[in-house]
Amino acid sequence: MHDFRRFGPQVLPFLRHYLSEWDFFKPTWNYEDGCVFKGCLDLADATGRSEFSDFVHDKVGARVDEDGSIEGFDPAEYNIDNVKPAKVFFPLYDRTGEERFRRAIETQVAQLRTHPRTRSGNYWHKQIYPWQVWLDGLYMAQPLVTAQAVATGDRDAWEDVVHQFIQVRDILRDPQTGLYYHGWDESRQERWADPVTGCSPCFWGRAMGWFMMAMVDCIELSAAFDGPGRAALIAMFQDTSIALMAVRSARGLWWQVLDRGGEPGNYEETSASLMIAYALMTGARLGLLPADHGRAGEAALRTVIRDFLTETELGGICGVAGLGNDPYRDGSYDYYLSEPVVPNDPKGVGALMMALAEGLRR
């Protein structure tokens, strides 16, 4: 059941090569490394291979002091991305009983208690992006808040999670396609923001990947809070899954710009395909989605492995994409296609690990 070779002979050699060459993505505490840590812990859970959990313990442990302070983490930056890695502290604490990991959870959650919010109640994406909500940010913060709410029995915190998701549904969902725009500027001040809706112009693949993973992870974590809020989140997840099934490529992958498959310059993007594959397989495992959605997720994983993975390289990953800043990112179709495609980016590799873990559980 846990034999990587059934997904391809290059899979385990790639994972071992990548981890042997791995270094922190940047000196500061960052979400990119958090994706790899989460992927490794998922693989450890799915396979029982301690090499993956030992890797996370060693790398994360090197940055966490006994008092729970984290090297390179500055809460005053108010960057929603920088709390994403905290999710790994829960399994690390459960595995080891080391109090520093429990204290580190509080170090990260403390930022969110004072994190700026839109008038609608959602966390700003970053202090440098005031009044903005991006789909990416739901993955960075909401699974952490959900895990902490469950651990402490804080139903109010869980209801706040649901509220933030519902606000995103009401504002960023396109009623024609069921897809979600990448970002929203409540102030309408950004050039990329529609003057009426405040939404950005395109449906970016990886943004939808982050969003799908955010929903399914929060649903899985929140069984203790079953009720109307969780039911609403499940309905959102099911609706979004149907929308994504409708925009797959002929090979069953997802495009850099989701609704414009086959147009000049558009391409099947690896990280989005793997994130969506993970979410579909997880949703099917939890009984939230029909079996054919789970099969579509596994088929996408297998196609990425076949066509984009060697023993040393995962290709086809959009390095980064965002909105605003300098040089200005206008959120247009041409903008998303202009960002470099790079190999072995941690966002893609972390998603590969997470999707593999789900594939191995099937």
mmCIF file of C-alpha atoms in Angstrom:
data_model
loop_
_atom_site.group_PDB
_atom_site.id
_atom_site.type_symbol
_atom_site.label_atom_id
_atom_site.label_comp_id
_atom_site.label_asym_id
_atom_site.label_seq_id
_atom_site.Cartn_x
_atom_site.Cartn_y
_atom_site.Cartn_z
ATOM 1 C CA MET A 1 0.000 0.000 0.000
ATOM 2 C CA HIS A 2 2.822 2.406 0.867
ATOM 3 C CA ASP A 3 5.111 1.560 -2.041
ATOM 4 C CA PHE A 4 6.083 4.748 -3.886
ATOM 5 C CA ARG A 5 6.939 2.673 -6.954
ATOM 6 C CA ARG A 6 3.288 2.252 -7.847
ATOM 7 C CA PHE A 7 3.291 5.952 -8.724
ATOM 8 C CA GLY A 8 6.589 5.789 -10.605
ATOM 9 C CA PRO A 9 10.134 4.490 -10.092
ATOM 10 C CA GLN A 10 11.471 8.058 -9.914
ATOM 11 C CA VAL A 11 9.269 9.169 -6.994
ATOM 12 C CA LEU A 12 11.255 8.031 -3.953
ATOM 13 C CA PRO A 13 14.641 8.860 -5.564
ATOM 14 C CA PHE A 14 13.346 12.373 -6.267
ATOM 15 C CA LEU A 15 12.103 12.886 -2.713
ATOM 16 C CA ARG A 16 15.382 11.715 -1.218
ATOM 17 C CA HIS A 17 17.415 13.822 -3.643
ATOM 18 C CA TYR A 18 15.332 16.922 -2.957
ATOM 19 C CA LEU A 19 15.554 16.586 0.817
ATOM 20 C CA SER A 20 19.284 15.845 0.710
ATOM 21 C CA GLU A 21 19.848 19.088 -1.225
ATOM 22 C CA TRP A 22 17.277 21.127 0.731
ATOM 23 C CA ASP A 23 18.005 24.423 2.416
ATOM 24 C CA PHE A 24 15.704 27.064 3.911
ATOM 25 C CA PHE A 25 13.991 29.002 1.140
ATOM 26 C CA LYS A 26 14.872 32.306 2.806
ATOM 27 C CA PRO A 27 16.407 33.378 6.126
ATOM 28 C CA THR A 28 13.050 34.472 7.532
ATOM 29 C CA TRP A 29 10.327 32.100 8.706
ATOM 30 C CA ASN A 30 8.308 31.486 5.536
ATOM 31 C CA TYR A 31 5.352 29.662 4.056
ATOM 32 C CA GLU A 32 7.367 28.038 1.266
ATOM 33 C CA ASP A 33 9.333 25.955 3.749
ATOM 34 C CA GLY A 34 6.071 25.323 5.587
ATOM 35 C CA CYS A 35 4.682 23.607 2.479
ATOM 36 C CA VAL A 36 7.605 21.161 2.428
ATOM 37 C CA PHE A 37 7.314 20.527 6.175
ATOM 38 C CA LYS A 38 3.582 19.797 5.873
ATOM 39 C CA GLY A 39 4.214 17.510 2.904
ATOM 40 C CA CYS A 40 6.877 15.564 4.765
ATOM 41 C CA LEU A 41 4.657 15.055 7.806
ATOM 42 C CA ASP A 42 1.809 13.905 5.568
ATOM 43 C CA LEU A 43 4.138 11.363 3.961
ATOM 44 C CA ALA A 44 5.322 10.187 7.377
ATOM 45 C CA ASP A 45 1.702 9.662 8.431
ATOM 46 C CA ALA A 46 0.764 7.871 5.218
ATOM 47 C CA THR A 47 3.809 5.600 5.050
ATOM 48 C CA GLY A 48 5.190 5.268 8.565
ATOM 49 C CA ARG A 49 8.620 6.266 7.206
ATOM 50 C CA SER A 50 10.390 8.164 9.960
ATOM 51 C CA GLU A 51 12.888 9.705 7.532
ATOM 52 C CA PHE A 52 10.231 12.293 6.621
ATOM 53 C CA SER A 53 9.208 13.228 10.155
ATOM 54 C CA ASP A 54 12.850 13.232 11.310
ATOM 55 C CA PHE A 55 13.655 15.733 8.554
ATOM 56 C CA VAL A 56 10.964 18.126 9.789
ATOM 57 C CA HIS A 57 11.950 17.745 13.425
ATOM 58 C CA ASP A 58 15.565 18.521 12.602
ATOM 59 C CA LYS A 59 14.905 21.519 10.355
ATOM 60 C CA VAL A 60 12.069 23.092 12.329
ATOM 61 C CA GLY A 61 13.686 22.283 15.639
ATOM 62 C CA ALA A 62 16.771 24.206 14.599
ATOM 63 C CA ARG A 63 14.698 27.411 14.518
ATOM 64 C CA VAL A 64 12.535 27.038 17.634
ATOM 65 C CA ASP A 65 13.848 27.983 21.087
ATOM 66 C CA GLU A 66 12.667 26.530 24.394
ATOM 67 C CA ASP A 67 10.455 29.559 25.041
ATOM 68 C CA GLY A 68 8.664 29.027 21.715
ATOM 69 C CA SER A 69 10.314 31.931 19.916
ATOM 70 C CA ILE A 70 11.032 31.275 16.247
ATOM 71 C CA GLU A 71 14.173 32.391 14.474
ATOM 72 C CA GLY A 72 13.297 34.744 11.622
ATOM 73 C CA PHE A 73 9.668 35.343 12.622
ATOM 74 C CA ASP A 74 8.514 38.945 13.108
ATOM 75 C CA PRO A 75 4.825 39.167 14.094
ATOM 76 C CA ALA A 76 4.860 42.948 13.679
ATOM 77 C CA GLU A 77 5.280 42.437 9.930
ATOM 78 C CA TYR A 78 1.633 41.279 9.855
ATOM 79 C CA ASN A 79 2.213 39.016 6.882
ATOM 80 C CA ILE A 80 -0.442 36.281 6.749
ATOM 81 C CA ASP A 81 1.988 33.993 4.881
ATOM 82 C CA ASN A 82 4.307 33.794 7.868
ATOM 83 C CA VAL A 83 1.917 31.921 10.156
ATOM 84 C CA LYS A 84 1.373 29.067 7.701
ATOM 85 C CA PRO A 85 4.270 26.888 8.978
ATOM 86 C CA ALA A 86 2.759 26.827 12.493
ATOM 87 C CA LYS A 87 0.446 23.995 11.467
ATOM 88 C CA VAL A 88 3.399 21.583 11.734
ATOM 89 C CA PHE A 89 3.889 22.376 15.418
ATOM 90 C CA PHE A 90 0.771 20.385 16.333
ATOM 91 C CA PRO A 91 2.020 17.030 14.995
ATOM 92 C CA LEU A 92 5.554 17.794 16.184
ATOM 93 C CA TYR A 93 4.272 18.362 19.711
ATOM 94 C CA ASP A 94 2.088 15.246 19.529
ATOM 95 C CA ARG A 95 5.047 13.139 18.354
ATOM 96 C CA THR A 96 7.669 14.476 20.747
ATOM 97 C CA GLY A 97 5.933 16.107 23.724
ATOM 98 C CA GLU A 98 8.483 18.936 23.482
ATOM 99 C CA GLU A 99 6.917 21.982 25.133
ATOM 100 C CA ARG A 100 8.770 24.395 22.847
ATOM 101 C CA PHE A 101 6.567 23.285 19.953
ATOM 102 C CA ARG A 102 3.390 23.949 21.942
ATOM 103 C CA ARG A 103 4.716 27.377 22.897
ATOM 104 C CA ALA A 104 5.593 28.078 19.257
ATOM 105 C CA ILE A 105 1.937 27.579 18.306
ATOM 106 C CA GLU A 106 1.045 30.430 20.661
ATOM 107 C CA THR A 107 3.863 32.548 19.196
ATOM 108 C CA GLN A 108 2.245 32.269 15.774
ATOM 109 C CA VAL A 109 -1.399 32.515 16.843
ATOM 110 C CA ALA A 110 -0.614 35.681 18.797
ATOM 111 C CA GLN A 111 -0.010 37.541 15.526
ATOM 112 C CA LEU A 112 -3.544 36.792 14.382
ATOM 113 C CA ARG A 113 -5.130 38.279 17.505
ATOM 114 C CA THR A 114 -4.025 41.742 16.380
ATOM 115 C CA HIS A 115 -3.719 41.128 12.641
ATOM 116 C CA PRO A 116 -5.473 43.903 10.654
ATOM 117 C CA ARG A 117 -8.824 43.020 9.129
ATOM 118 C CA THR A 118 -11.064 44.319 6.395
ATOM 119 C CA ARG A 119 -14.366 45.868 7.394
ATOM 120 C CA SER A 120 -15.949 42.575 6.322
ATOM 121 C CA GLY A 121 -13.919 40.781 8.996
ATOM 122 C CA ASN A 122 -11.245 39.035 6.939
ATOM 123 C CA TYR A 123 -7.529 39.136 7.683
ATOM 124 C CA TRP A 124 -5.585 41.506 5.443
ATOM 125 C CA HIS A 125 -3.244 39.543 3.223
ATOM 126 C CA LYS A 126 -0.272 41.588 4.415
ATOM 127 C CA GLN A 127 0.270 44.933 6.083
ATOM 128 C CA ILE A 128 1.835 46.098 2.802
ATOM 129 C CA TYR A 129 -1.424 45.112 1.026
ATOM 130 C CA PRO A 130 -4.026 46.954 3.140
ATOM 131 C CA TRP A 131 -7.728 46.068 2.795
ATOM 132 C CA GLN A 132 -6.878 43.112 0.527
ATOM 133 C CA VAL A 133 -7.935 39.471 0.741
ATOM 134 C CA TRP A 134 -6.224 36.902 -1.475
ATOM 135 C CA LEU A 135 -7.300 33.263 -1.765
ATOM 136 C CA ASP A 136 -3.755 32.257 -0.791
ATOM 137 C CA GLY A 137 -4.228 33.789 2.646
ATOM 138 C CA LEU A 138 -7.060 31.453 3.594
ATOM 139 C CA TYR A 139 -4.644 28.530 3.396
ATOM 140 C CA MET A 140 -1.980 30.382 5.342
ATOM 141 C CA ALA A 141 -4.143 31.208 8.372
ATOM 142 C CA GLN A 142 -7.421 29.300 8.589
ATOM 143 C CA PRO A 143 -6.149 25.710 9.105
ATOM 144 C CA LEU A 144 -3.930 27.027 11.910
ATOM 145 C CA VAL A 145 -6.834 28.841 13.579
ATOM 146 C CA THR A 146 -9.031 25.753 13.163
ATOM 147 C CA ALA A 147 -6.441 23.427 14.691
ATOM 148 C CA GLN A 148 -5.960 25.764 17.647
ATOM 149 C CA ALA A 149 -9.720 26.211 18.070
ATOM 150 C CA VAL A 150 -10.189 22.435 18.231
ATOM 151 C CA ALA A 151 -7.280 22.032 20.658
ATOM 152 C CA THR A 152 -8.694 24.674 23.012
ATOM 153 C CA GLY A 153 -12.415 24.136 22.427
ATOM 154 C CA ASP A 154 -12.793 27.697 21.152
ATOM 155 C CA ARG A 155 -16.018 27.607 19.133
ATOM 156 C CA ASP A 156 -15.950 31.390 18.632
ATOM 157 C CA ALA A 157 -12.620 31.111 16.813
ATOM 158 C CA TRP A 158 -14.108 28.389 14.599
ATOM 159 C CA GLU A 159 -17.131 30.547 13.799
ATOM 160 C CA ASP A 160 -14.742 33.320 12.789
ATOM 161 C CA VAL A 161 -13.046 30.893 10.366
ATOM 162 C CA VAL A 162 -16.415 30.073 8.812
ATOM 163 C CA HIS A 163 -17.315 33.760 8.590
ATOM 164 C CA GLN A 164 -14.122 34.551 6.696
ATOM 165 C CA PHE A 165 -14.738 31.744 4.197
ATOM 166 C CA ILE A 166 -18.347 32.816 3.643
ATOM 167 C CA GLN A 167 -17.285 36.417 3.050
ATOM 168 C CA VAL A 168 -14.871 35.172 0.391
ATOM 169 C CA ARG A 169 -17.617 33.089 -1.205
ATOM 170 C CA ASP A 170 -20.006 36.027 -1.311
ATOM 171 C CA ILE A 171 -17.427 38.425 -2.780
ATOM 172 C CA LEU A 172 -14.905 36.489 -4.894
ATOM 173 C CA ARG A 173 -16.999 33.676 -6.402
ATOM 174 C CA ASP A 174 -17.990 34.153 -10.027
ATOM 175 C CA PRO A 175 -21.627 33.029 -10.357
ATOM 176 C CA GLN A 176 -21.228 31.987 -14.000
ATOM 177 C CA THR A 177 -18.329 29.556 -13.555
ATOM 178 C CA GLY A 178 -18.234 28.892 -9.813
ATOM 179 C CA LEU A 179 -14.530 29.812 -9.872
ATOM 180 C CA TYR A 180 -12.996 32.369 -7.520
ATOM 181 C CA TYR A 181 -10.996 35.456 -8.438
ATOM 182 C CA HIS A 182 -7.465 35.603 -7.044
ATOM 183 C CA GLY A 183 -7.905 38.678 -4.862
ATOM 184 C CA TRP A 184 -10.196 41.440 -3.620
ATOM 185 C CA ASP A 185 -9.454 45.020 -2.586
ATOM 186 C CA GLU A 186 -12.145 46.261 -0.253
ATOM 187 C CA SER A 187 -10.927 49.842 -0.741
ATOM 188 C CA ARG A 188 -11.014 49.621 -4.579
ATOM 189 C CA GLN A 189 -7.770 51.633 -4.607
ATOM 190 C CA GLU A 190 -5.600 49.141 -6.517
ATOM 191 C CA ARG A 191 -5.403 49.414 -10.298
ATOM 192 C CA TRP A 192 -6.008 45.669 -10.558
ATOM 193 C CA ALA A 193 -9.318 45.929 -8.655
ATOM 194 C CA ASP A 194 -12.615 46.127 -10.517
ATOM 195 C CA PRO A 195 -14.100 49.516 -9.551
ATOM 196 C CA VAL A 196 -17.474 47.946 -8.755
ATOM 197 C CA THR A 197 -16.645 44.545 -7.235
ATOM 198 C CA GLY A 198 -13.070 45.153 -6.058
ATOM 199 C CA CYS A 199 -12.057 41.771 -7.497
ATOM 200 C CA SER A 200 -8.972 41.035 -9.566
ATOM 201 C CA PRO A 201 -9.592 40.053 -13.198
ATOM 202 C CA CYS A 202 -8.496 36.385 -13.468
ATOM 203 C CA PHE A 203 -8.893 32.923 -11.995
ATOM 204 C CA TRP A 204 -5.327 31.914 -11.149
ATOM 205 C CA GLY A 205 -4.756 28.170 -10.855
ATOM 206 C CA ARG A 206 -2.586 28.077 -7.747
ATOM 207 C CA ALA A 207 -4.824 30.546 -5.902
ATOM 208 C CA MET A 208 -7.649 28.061 -6.368
ATOM 209 C CA GLY A 209 -5.301 25.289 -5.261
ATOM 210 C CA TRP A 210 -4.539 27.123 -2.005
ATOM 211 C CA PHE A 211 -8.262 27.746 -1.514
ATOM 212 C CA MET A 212 -9.243 24.115 -2.068
ATOM 213 C CA MET A 213 -6.604 22.890 0.365
ATOM 214 C CA ALA A 214 -7.706 25.477 2.924
ATOM 215 C CA MET A 215 -11.299 24.305 2.783
ATOM 216 C CA VAL A 216 -10.643 20.577 2.956
ATOM 217 C CA ASP A 217 -8.040 20.879 5.713
ATOM 218 C CA CYS A 218 -10.368 23.008 7.840
ATOM 219 C CA ILE A 219 -13.243 20.591 7.237
ATOM 220 C CA GLU A 220 -11.148 17.586 8.225
ATOM 221 C CA LEU A 221 -9.831 19.277 11.356
ATOM 222 C CA SER A 222 -13.193 20.611 12.549
ATOM 223 C CA ALA A 223 -15.289 17.471 13.111
ATOM 224 C CA ALA A 224 -15.668 18.491 16.772
ATOM 225 C CA PHE A 225 -17.494 21.638 15.641
ATOM 226 C CA ASP A 226 -19.962 19.906 13.337
ATOM 227 C CA GLY A 227 -22.983 22.089 12.705
ATOM 228 C CA PRO A 228 -24.357 24.720 10.312
ATOM 229 C CA GLY A 229 -21.034 26.522 9.840
ATOM 230 C CA ARG A 230 -19.156 23.374 8.941
ATOM 231 C CA ALA A 231 -22.014 22.293 6.669
ATOM 232 C CA ALA A 232 -21.755 25.626 4.834
ATOM 233 C CA LEU A 233 -18.026 25.123 4.355
ATOM 234 C CA ILE A 234 -18.584 21.592 3.045
ATOM 235 C CA ALA A 235 -21.148 22.930 0.558
ATOM 236 C CA MET A 236 -18.637 25.563 -0.608
ATOM 237 C CA PHE A 237 -15.998 22.891 -1.062
ATOM 238 C CA GLN A 238 -18.334 20.651 -3.048
ATOM 239 C CA ASP A 239 -19.462 23.535 -5.265
ATOM 240 C CA THR A 240 -15.876 24.595 -5.971
ATOM 241 C CA SER A 241 -14.853 21.025 -6.764
ATOM 242 C CA ILE A 242 -17.558 20.798 -9.422
ATOM 243 C CA ALA A 243 -16.374 24.086 -10.936
ATOM 244 C CA LEU A 244 -12.788 22.846 -11.102
ATOM 245 C CA MET A 245 -13.740 19.505 -12.626
ATOM 246 C CA ALA A 246 -15.271 21.486 -15.512
ATOM 247 C CA VAL A 247 -12.052 23.327 -16.428
ATOM 248 C CA ARG A 248 -9.533 20.468 -16.556
ATOM 249 C CA SER A 249 -7.231 20.143 -19.518
ATOM 250 C CA ALA A 250 -7.572 17.209 -21.904
ATOM 251 C CA ARG A 251 -4.927 15.442 -19.791
ATOM 252 C CA GLY A 252 -6.835 16.084 -16.572
ATOM 253 C CA LEU A 253 -4.622 18.858 -15.208
ATOM 254 C CA TRP A 254 -5.355 22.499 -14.395
ATOM 255 C CA TRP A 255 -4.219 25.591 -16.241
ATOM 256 C CA GLN A 256 -2.207 28.567 -15.050
ATOM 257 C CA VAL A 257 -5.305 30.668 -15.841
ATOM 258 C CA LEU A 258 -8.107 28.230 -15.216
ATOM 259 C CA ASP A 259 -10.887 29.268 -17.573
ATOM 260 C CA ARG A 260 -8.714 30.006 -20.616
ATOM 261 C CA GLY A 261 -7.317 26.596 -21.413
ATOM 262 C CA GLY A 262 -5.768 26.291 -24.857
ATOM 263 C CA GLU A 263 -5.337 30.031 -25.367
ATOM 264 C CA PRO A 264 -1.906 31.292 -26.480
ATOM 265 C CA GLY A 265 0.691 31.092 -23.737
ATOM 266 C CA ASN A 266 -1.463 29.296 -21.178
ATOM 267 C CA TYR A 267 -0.048 26.064 -19.761
ATOM 268 C CA GLU A 268 -0.819 23.199 -17.418
ATOM 269 C CA GLU A 269 0.664 24.330 -14.102
ATOM 270 C CA THR A 270 2.110 21.700 -11.804
ATOM 271 C CA SER A 271 1.571 23.177 -8.342
ATOM 272 C CA ALA A 272 -2.088 24.058 -8.984
ATOM 273 C CA SER A 273 -2.731 20.600 -10.412
ATOM 274 C CA LEU A 274 -1.147 18.892 -7.401
ATOM 275 C CA MET A 275 -2.931 21.081 -4.839
ATOM 276 C CA ILE A 276 -6.295 20.483 -6.462
ATOM 277 C CA ALA A 277 -5.491 16.760 -6.786
ATOM 278 C CA TYR A 278 -4.717 16.629 -3.056
ATOM 279 C CA ALA A 279 -7.980 18.362 -2.191
ATOM 280 C CA LEU A 280 -10.082 16.124 -4.440
ATOM 281 C CA MET A 281 -8.528 12.927 -3.077
ATOM 282 C CA THR A 282 -8.886 14.137 0.511
ATOM 283 C CA GLY A 283 -12.486 15.144 -0.098
ATOM 284 C CA ALA A 284 -13.277 11.723 -1.540
ATOM 285 C CA ARG A 285 -11.545 9.989 1.398
ATOM 286 C CA LEU A 286 -13.668 12.004 3.837
ATOM 287 C CA GLY A 287 -16.850 11.082 1.963
ATOM 288 C CA LEU A 288 -17.492 14.701 0.935
ATOM 289 C CA LEU A 289 -16.994 14.202 -2.807
ATOM 290 C CA PRO A 290 -18.035 11.458 -5.210
ATOM 291 C CA ALA A 291 -15.533 8.736 -6.032
ATOM 292 C CA ASP A 292 -14.955 10.091 -9.539
ATOM 293 C CA HIS A 293 -13.559 13.320 -8.061
ATOM 294 C CA GLY A 294 -11.058 11.291 -6.072
ATOM 295 C CA ARG A 295 -10.126 9.328 -9.177
ATOM 296 C CA ALA A 296 -9.636 12.587 -11.085
ATOM 297 C CA GLY A 297 -7.290 13.761 -8.355
ATOM 298 C CA GLU A 298 -5.252 10.572 -8.468
ATOM 299 C CA ALA A 299 -5.142 10.673 -12.273
ATOM 300 C CA ALA A 300 -3.805 14.246 -12.150
ATOM 301 C CA LEU A 301 -1.124 13.199 -9.663
ATOM 302 C CA ARG A 302 -0.083 10.321 -11.912
ATOM 303 C CA THR A 303 0.024 12.566 -14.989
ATOM 304 C CA VAL A 304 2.252 15.113 -13.234
ATOM 305 C CA ILE A 305 4.600 12.340 -12.108
ATOM 306 C CA ARG A 306 4.720 10.832 -15.587
ATOM 307 C CA ASP A 307 5.229 14.055 -17.523
ATOM 308 C CA PHE A 308 6.921 16.503 -15.119
ATOM 309 C CA LEU A 309 8.967 14.446 -12.622
ATOM 310 C CA THR A 310 12.453 12.952 -12.918
ATOM 311 C CA GLU A 311 14.724 11.579 -10.197
ATOM 312 C CA THR A 312 16.098 15.085 -9.617
ATOM 313 C CA GLU A 313 13.506 17.581 -10.857
ATOM 314 C CA LEU A 314 9.821 18.512 -10.645
ATOM 315 C CA GLY A 315 9.073 20.889 -13.509
ATOM 316 C CA GLY A 316 6.210 23.101 -14.645
ATOM 317 C CA ILE A 317 5.887 25.245 -11.511
ATOM 318 C CA CYS A 318 4.983 28.939 -11.652
ATOM 319 C CA GLY A 319 7.611 30.452 -9.372
ATOM 320 C CA VAL A 320 5.439 33.186 -7.915
ATOM 321 C CA ALA A 321 2.435 35.339 -8.781
ATOM 322 C CA GLY A 322 0.730 38.122 -6.921
ATOM 323 C CA LEU A 323 -1.068 41.433 -7.216
ATOM 324 C CA GLY A 324 0.191 45.018 -7.045
ATOM 325 C CA ASN A 325 3.569 45.972 -5.563
ATOM 326 C CA ASP A 326 6.571 47.175 -7.617
ATOM 327 C CA PRO A 327 7.039 46.267 -10.417
ATOM 328 C CA TYR A 328 3.272 46.416 -10.641
ATOM 329 C CA ARG A 329 1.356 43.160 -11.115
ATOM 330 C CA ASP A 330 -1.974 43.990 -12.717
ATOM 331 C CA GLY A 331 -3.601 40.548 -12.442
ATOM 332 C CA SER A 332 -4.193 40.317 -16.190
ATOM 333 C CA TYR A 333 -4.019 37.157 -18.285
ATOM 334 C CA ASP A 334 -0.728 38.322 -19.786
ATOM 335 C CA TYR A 335 0.681 39.006 -16.334
ATOM 336 C CA TYR A 336 0.106 35.444 -15.071
ATOM 337 C CA LEU A 337 1.751 34.056 -18.187
ATOM 338 C CA SER A 338 4.763 36.338 -17.782
ATOM 339 C CA GLU A 339 5.955 34.869 -14.480
ATOM 340 C CA PRO A 340 8.857 32.395 -14.826
ATOM 341 C CA VAL A 341 8.239 28.651 -14.758
ATOM 342 C CA VAL A 342 10.819 27.013 -12.511
ATOM 343 C CA PRO A 343 11.777 23.519 -11.307
ATOM 344 C CA ASN A 344 11.737 22.244 -7.727
ATOM 345 C CA ASP A 345 9.994 25.254 -6.205
ATOM 346 C CA PRO A 346 8.920 24.278 -2.663
ATOM 347 C CA LYS A 347 5.294 25.207 -3.328
ATOM 348 C CA GLY A 348 5.156 22.562 -6.032
ATOM 349 C CA VAL A 349 7.259 19.985 -4.191
ATOM 350 C CA GLY A 350 5.252 20.408 -0.990
ATOM 351 C CA ALA A 351 2.047 19.916 -2.975
ATOM 352 C CA LEU A 352 3.532 16.808 -4.610
ATOM 353 C CA MET A 353 4.276 15.361 -1.173
ATOM 354 C CA MET A 354 0.771 16.120 0.105
ATOM 355 C CA ALA A 355 -0.885 14.664 -2.997
ATOM 356 C CA LEU A 356 1.362 11.593 -2.852
ATOM 357 C CA ALA A 357 0.396 11.016 0.770
ATOM 358 C CA GLU A 358 -3.272 11.068 -0.207
ATOM 359 C CA GLY A 359 -2.599 8.826 -3.211
ATOM 360 C CA LEU A 360 -0.811 6.318 -1.003
ATOM 361 C CA ARG A 361 -3.816 6.229 1.353
ATOM 362 C CA ARG A 362 -6.176 5.208 -1.447
#
